[in-house]
PDB file of C-alpha atoms and ligand atoms in Angstrom:
ATOM      1  CA  UNK A   3     -16.037  16.618  -6.365  1.00  0.00           C
ATOM      2  CA  UNK A   4     -14.617  13.459  -7.581  1.00  0.00           C
ATOM      3  CA  UNK A   5     -14.978  10.327  -6.112  1.00  0.00           C
ATOM      4  CA  UNK A   6     -12.826   8.905  -3.192  1.00  0.00           C
ATOM      5  CA  UNK A   7     -11.373   5.178  -4.145  1.00  0.00           C
ATOM      6  CA  UNK A   8      -9.434   2.895  -2.258  1.00  0.00           C
ATOM      7  CA  UNK A   9      -7.546   0.090  -3.783  1.00  0.00           C
ATOM      8  CA  UNK A  10      -5.268  -2.442  -2.703  1.00  0.00           C
ATOM      9  CA  UNK A  11      -2.841  -4.890  -4.289  1.00  0.00           C
ATOM     10  CA  UNK A  12      -0.134  -7.191  -4.278  1.00  0.00           C
ATOM     11  CA  UNK A  13       3.221  -7.596  -6.267  1.00  0.00           C
ATOM     12  CA  UNK A  14       6.200  -9.322  -5.896  1.00  0.00           C
ATOM     13  CA  UNK A  15       9.671  -7.502  -6.064  1.00  0.00           C
ATOM     14  CA  UNK A  16      12.075  -8.159  -8.780  1.00  0.00           C
ATOM     15  CA  UNK A  17      15.127  -7.343  -6.816  1.00  0.00           C
ATOM     16  CA  UNK A  18      16.323  -7.690  -3.203  1.00  0.00           C
ATOM     17  CA  UNK A  19      14.741  -5.544  -1.081  1.00  0.00           C
ATOM     18  CA  UNK A  20      17.071  -3.685   1.021  1.00  0.00           C
ATOM     19  CA  UNK A  21      16.787  -0.755   3.621  1.00  0.00           C
ATOM     20  CA  UNK A  22      18.466   1.930   0.639  1.00  0.00           C
ATOM     21  CA  UNK A  23      16.096   0.413  -1.893  1.00  0.00           C
ATOM     22  CA  UNK A  24      12.851   1.357   0.382  1.00  0.00           C
ATOM     23  CA  UNK A  25      14.337   4.730   1.388  1.00  0.00           C
ATOM     24  CA  UNK A  26      14.686   5.823  -1.893  1.00  0.00           C
ATOM     25  CA  UNK A  27      11.181   4.221  -3.094  1.00  0.00           C
ATOM     26  CA  UNK A  28       9.626   5.396  -0.324  1.00  0.00           C
ATOM     27  CA  UNK A  29      10.839   9.046  -0.295  1.00  0.00           C
ATOM     28  CA  UNK A  30      10.191   9.593  -3.898  1.00  0.00           C
ATOM     29  CA  UNK A  31       6.673   8.251  -3.571  1.00  0.00           C
ATOM     30  CA  UNK A  32       5.664  10.418  -0.460  1.00  0.00           C
ATOM     31  CA  UNK A  33       7.157  14.146  -2.272  1.00  0.00           C
ATOM     32  CA  UNK A  34       4.421  12.921  -5.063  1.00  0.00           C
ATOM     33  CA  UNK A  35       1.884  11.552  -3.209  1.00  0.00           C
ATOM     34  CA  UNK A  36       1.766  14.534  -1.244  1.00  0.00           C
ATOM     35  CA  UNK A  37       1.644  16.788  -4.448  1.00  0.00           C
ATOM     36  CA  UNK A  38      -1.190  14.054  -5.975  1.00  0.00           C
ATOM     37  CA  UNK A  39      -3.234  14.363  -2.792  1.00  0.00           C
ATOM     38  CA  UNK A  40      -2.463  10.532  -2.363  1.00  0.00           C
ATOM     39  CA  UNK A  41      -2.794   8.530   1.196  1.00  0.00           C
ATOM     40  CA  UNK A  42      -2.050   4.714   2.005  1.00  0.00           C
ATOM     41  CA  UNK A  43       0.162   2.318   3.470  1.00  0.00           C
ATOM     42  CA  UNK A  44       3.423   0.061   1.814  1.00  0.00           C
ATOM     43  CA  UNK A  45       3.498  -3.279   3.517  1.00  0.00           C
ATOM     44  CA  UNK A  46       7.159  -4.790   2.183  1.00  0.00           C
ATOM     45  CA  UNK A  47       8.798  -8.150   3.256  1.00  0.00           C
ATOM     46  CA  UNK A  48       8.252 -12.227   2.961  1.00  0.00           C
ATOM     47  CA  UNK A  49       8.934 -11.807  -0.867  1.00  0.00           C
ATOM     48  CA  UNK A  50       5.893  -9.375  -1.603  1.00  0.00           C
ATOM     49  CA  UNK A  51       4.400  -5.947  -1.754  1.00  0.00           C
ATOM     50  CA  UNK A  52       0.941  -4.996  -0.669  1.00  0.00           C
ATOM     51  CA  UNK A  53       0.069  -1.313  -1.090  1.00  0.00           C
ATOM     52  CA  UNK A  54      -3.145   0.422  -0.283  1.00  0.00           C
ATOM     53  CA  UNK A  55      -3.615   3.380  -2.345  1.00  0.00           C
ATOM     54  CA  UNK A  56      -6.566   5.657  -1.883  1.00  0.00           C
ATOM     55  CA  UNK A  57      -7.339   9.486  -3.696  1.00  0.00           C
ATOM     56  CA  UNK A  58      -9.085  10.859  -6.427  1.00  0.00           C
ATOM     57  CA  UNK A  59     -10.186   8.617  -8.783  1.00  0.00           C
ATOM     58  CA  UNK A  60      -8.534   9.991 -11.572  1.00  0.00           C
ATOM     59  CA  UNK A  61      -5.782  10.560  -9.840  1.00  0.00           C
ATOM     60  CA  UNK A  62      -5.702   7.184  -8.371  1.00  0.00           C
ATOM     61  CA  UNK A  63      -5.761   5.383 -11.552  1.00  0.00           C
ATOM     62  CA  UNK A  64      -3.574   7.038 -13.276  1.00  0.00           C
ATOM     63  CA  UNK A  65      -0.839   6.777 -10.485  1.00  0.00           C
ATOM     64  CA  UNK A  66      -1.740   2.630 -10.053  1.00  0.00           C
ATOM     65  CA  UNK A  67      -1.270   2.183 -13.782  1.00  0.00           C
ATOM     66  CA  UNK A  68       2.472   3.845 -13.327  1.00  0.00           C
ATOM     67  CA  UNK A  69       3.029   1.914 -10.174  1.00  0.00           C
ATOM     68  CA  UNK A  70       1.831  -1.174 -12.660  1.00  0.00           C
ATOM     69  CA  UNK A  71       4.502  -0.291 -15.048  1.00  0.00           C
ATOM     70  CA  UNK A  72       7.367  -0.063 -12.976  1.00  0.00           C
ATOM     71  CA  UNK A  73       9.851  -2.633 -13.571  1.00  0.00           C
ATOM     72  CA  UNK A  74      10.722  -2.635  -9.572  1.00  0.00           C
ATOM     73  CA  UNK A  75       8.269  -5.365  -8.901  1.00  0.00           C
ATOM     74  CA  UNK A  76       5.929  -7.936 -10.860  1.00  0.00           C
ATOM     75  CA  UNK A  77       2.962 -10.189 -10.922  1.00  0.00           C
ATOM     76  CA  UNK A  78       0.775  -7.355  -9.507  1.00  0.00           C
ATOM     77  CA  UNK A  79      -2.895  -8.607  -8.554  1.00  0.00           C
ATOM     78  CA  UNK A  80      -5.465  -6.101  -7.676  1.00  0.00           C
ATOM     79  CA  UNK A  81      -6.942  -7.277  -4.698  1.00  0.00           C
ATOM     80  CA  UNK A  82      -9.956  -4.918  -3.832  1.00  0.00           C
ATOM     81  CA  UNK A  83     -11.284  -1.535  -4.893  1.00  0.00           C
ATOM     82  CA  UNK A  84     -13.864   0.686  -4.399  1.00  0.00           C
ATOM     83  CA  UNK A  85     -15.586   3.919  -3.229  1.00  0.00           C
ATOM     84  CA  UNK A  86     -14.502   4.924   0.149  1.00  0.00           C
ATOM     85  CA  UNK A  87     -16.574   6.525   2.570  1.00  0.00           C
ATOM     86  CA  UNK A  88     -13.557   8.570   4.124  1.00  0.00           C
ATOM     87  CA  UNK A  89      -9.714   7.863   4.176  1.00  0.00           C
ATOM     88  CA  UNK A  90      -8.458   5.171   6.372  1.00  0.00           C
ATOM     89  CA  UNK A  91      -4.628   6.703   5.847  1.00  0.00           C
ATOM     90  CA  UNK A  92      -5.044  10.521   6.013  1.00  0.00           C
ATOM     91  CA  UNK A  93      -2.338  10.929   7.888  1.00  0.00           C
ATOM     92  CA  UNK A  94       0.243   9.192   6.289  1.00  0.00           C
ATOM     93  CA  UNK A  95       1.201  10.410   2.388  1.00  0.00           C
ATOM     94  CA  UNK A  96       2.866   6.780   2.348  1.00  0.00           C
ATOM     95  CA  UNK A  97       3.089   4.847   5.729  1.00  0.00           C
ATOM     96  CA  UNK A  98       5.680   1.665   5.513  1.00  0.00           C
ATOM     97  CA  UNK A  99       4.914  -1.487   7.407  1.00  0.00           C
ATOM     98  CA  UNK A 100       7.687  -3.956   7.745  1.00  0.00           C
ATOM     99  CA  UNK A 101       6.232  -7.567   6.741  1.00  0.00           C
ATOM    100  CA  UNK A 102       8.634  -9.242   8.273  1.00  0.00           C
ATOM    101  CA  UNK A 103       7.502  -7.729  11.614  1.00  0.00           C
ATOM    102  CA  UNK A 104       3.938  -9.252  11.297  1.00  0.00           C
ATOM    103  CA  UNK A 105       2.884 -12.250  12.195  1.00  0.00           C
ATOM    104  CA  UNK A 106       3.092 -14.906   9.234  1.00  0.00           C
ATOM    105  CA  UNK A 107      -0.640 -15.637   9.966  1.00  0.00           C
ATOM    106  CA  UNK A 108      -1.531 -12.048   9.499  1.00  0.00           C
ATOM    107  CA  UNK A 109       1.186 -11.664   6.548  1.00  0.00           C
ATOM    108  CA  UNK A 110      -0.706 -14.794   4.830  1.00  0.00           C
ATOM    109  CA  UNK A 111      -4.020 -13.089   5.077  1.00  0.00           C
ATOM    110  CA  UNK A 112      -2.584  -9.652   3.975  1.00  0.00           C
ATOM    111  CA  UNK A 113      -1.329 -11.652   0.349  1.00  0.00           C
ATOM    112  CA  UNK A 114      -4.283 -13.588  -0.328  1.00  0.00           C
ATOM    113  CA  UNK A 115      -7.362 -12.722  -2.005  1.00  0.00           C
ATOM    114  CA  UNK A 116      -9.679 -11.287   0.552  1.00  0.00           C
ATOM    115  CA  UNK A 117     -13.660 -10.624   0.445  1.00  0.00           C
ATOM    116  CA  UNK A 118     -14.109  -7.077   0.784  1.00  0.00           C
ATOM    117  CA  UNK A 119     -16.821  -5.872   2.790  1.00  0.00           C
ATOM    118  CA  UNK A 120     -18.768  -2.935   2.630  1.00  0.00           C
ATOM    119  CA  UNK A 121     -16.398  -0.283   2.892  1.00  0.00           C
ATOM    120  CA  UNK A 122     -12.701  -1.322   3.446  1.00  0.00           C
ATOM    121  CA  UNK A 123     -10.656  -4.799   2.393  1.00  0.00           C
ATOM    122  CA  UNK A 124      -9.270  -7.369   4.962  1.00  0.00           C
ATOM    123  CA  UNK A 125      -5.935  -5.929   3.662  1.00  0.00           C
ATOM    124  CA  UNK A 126      -6.631  -2.304   4.577  1.00  0.00           C
ATOM    125  CA  UNK A 127      -8.113  -3.001   7.902  1.00  0.00           C
ATOM    126  CA  UNK A 128      -5.233  -5.486   8.822  1.00  0.00           C
ATOM    127  CA  UNK A 129      -2.862  -2.882   7.820  1.00  0.00           C
ATOM    128  CA  UNK A 130      -4.558   0.222  10.024  1.00  0.00           C
ATOM    129  CA  UNK A 131      -4.477  -1.884  12.709  1.00  0.00           C
ATOM    130  CA  UNK A 132      -0.667  -3.108  12.311  1.00  0.00           C
ATOM    131  CA  UNK A 133       0.108   0.873  11.972  1.00  0.00           C
ATOM    132  CA  UNK A 134      -2.140   1.740  15.099  1.00  0.00           C
ATOM    133  CA  UNK A 135      -0.100  -1.190  16.993  1.00  0.00           C
ATOM    134  CA  UNK A 136       3.418  -0.230  15.724  1.00  0.00           C
ATOM    135  CA  UNK A 137       2.927   3.712  16.519  1.00  0.00           C
ATOM    136  CA  UNK A 138       1.986   2.830  20.336  1.00  0.00           C
ATOM    137  CA  UNK A 139       4.925   0.921  20.686  1.00  0.00           C
ATOM    138  CA  UNK A 140       6.940   3.608  19.258  1.00  0.00           C
TER     139      UNK A 140
HETATM  140  C1  LIG B 201       5.879  -1.007  -4.721  1.00  0.00           C
HETATM  141  C2  LIG B 201       5.780   0.503  -5.216  1.00  0.00           C
HETATM  142  C3  LIG B 201       4.874   1.100  -4.638  1.00  0.00           C
HETATM  143  C4  LIG B 201       5.199   2.508  -5.729  1.00  0.00           C
HETATM  144  N1  LIG B 201       4.185   3.637  -4.561  1.00  0.00           N
HETATM  145  C5  LIG B 201       4.233   4.519  -5.154  1.00  0.00           C
HETATM  146  C6  LIG B 201       3.421   5.788  -4.665  1.00  0.00           C
HETATM  147  O1  LIG B 201       2.922   5.355  -4.004  1.00  0.00           O
HETATM  148  N2  LIG B 201       3.450   6.918  -5.245  1.00  0.00           N
HETATM  149  C7  LIG B 201       3.924   7.425  -6.435  1.00  0.00           C
HETATM  150  O2  LIG B 201       4.432   8.544  -7.001  1.00  0.00           O
HETATM  151  N3  LIG B 201       5.096   6.481  -6.979  1.00  0.00           N
HETATM  152  C8  LIG B 201       5.276   4.962  -6.523  1.00  0.00           C
HETATM  153  N4  LIG B 201       5.669   3.916  -6.806  1.00  0.00           N
HETATM  154  C9  LIG B 201       7.178   4.557  -8.138  1.00  0.00           C
HETATM  155  C10 LIG B 201       6.005   4.627  -9.554  1.00  0.00           C
HETATM  156  O3  LIG B 201       5.835   3.340  -9.743  1.00  0.00           O
HETATM  157  C11 LIG B 201       7.024   5.069 -10.227  1.00  0.00           C
HETATM  158  O4  LIG B 201       8.280   5.059 -10.214  1.00  0.00           O
HETATM  159  C12 LIG B 201       6.676   6.821  -9.790  1.00  0.00           C
HETATM  160  O5  LIG B 201       5.361   7.512  -9.661  1.00  0.00           O
HETATM  161  C13 LIG B 201       7.529   7.746 -11.361  1.00  0.00           C
HETATM  162  O6  LIG B 201       6.810   7.270 -12.343  1.00  0.00           O
HETATM  163  P1  LIG B 201       7.440   7.820 -13.522  1.00  0.00           P
HETATM  164  O7  LIG B 201       8.997   7.017 -13.752  1.00  0.00           O
HETATM  165  O8  LIG B 201       6.468   7.325 -14.690  1.00  0.00           O
HETATM  166  O9  LIG B 201       7.316   9.633 -13.899  1.00  0.00           O
HETATM  167  C14 LIG B 201       5.978   2.842  -6.230  1.00  0.00           C
HETATM  168  C15 LIG B 201       6.690   1.831  -6.978  1.00  0.00           C
HETATM  169  C16 LIG B 201       6.562   0.421  -6.047  1.00  0.00           C
HETATM  170  C17 LIG B 201       7.455  -0.777  -6.972  1.00  0.00           C
END
């Protein structure tokens, strides 16, 4: 069995992000991710995308290369990549977090370079917490 990898990147959308844009992007991503065994979360808002992707090494890196070539965003910067003991977003083929709903402080930490700790980057941890909070609120 190959390795489970998790990566986090940040990028800037090249066009205005409205509801229709996100719906199309997420529905396509979720269908494809289910087939590929990819899980994660995408946060969009305040002029940035922050995405956590997790999956088997080869599949994940191939997908990441495809995402980097997507003209709907630019200036992608890899914030962290590493082996993961287990999936942090196992229940989500691609969860969504509205970046506008996060506090400005948390959003700033999300889009900045963060130190990678033993298993999960600060960004992945912050987004996992945000998801849990939003689910409780829902
Ligand atoms: C911010 C962003 C996140 C994306 N996330 C995913 C994803 O998680 N899974 C996926 O299959 N495609 C995702 N895509 C779409 C891919 O970039 C690409 O359009 C899709 O995989 C189809 O690739 P193809 O046109 O080379 O077949 C994302 C695109 C953007 C702009």
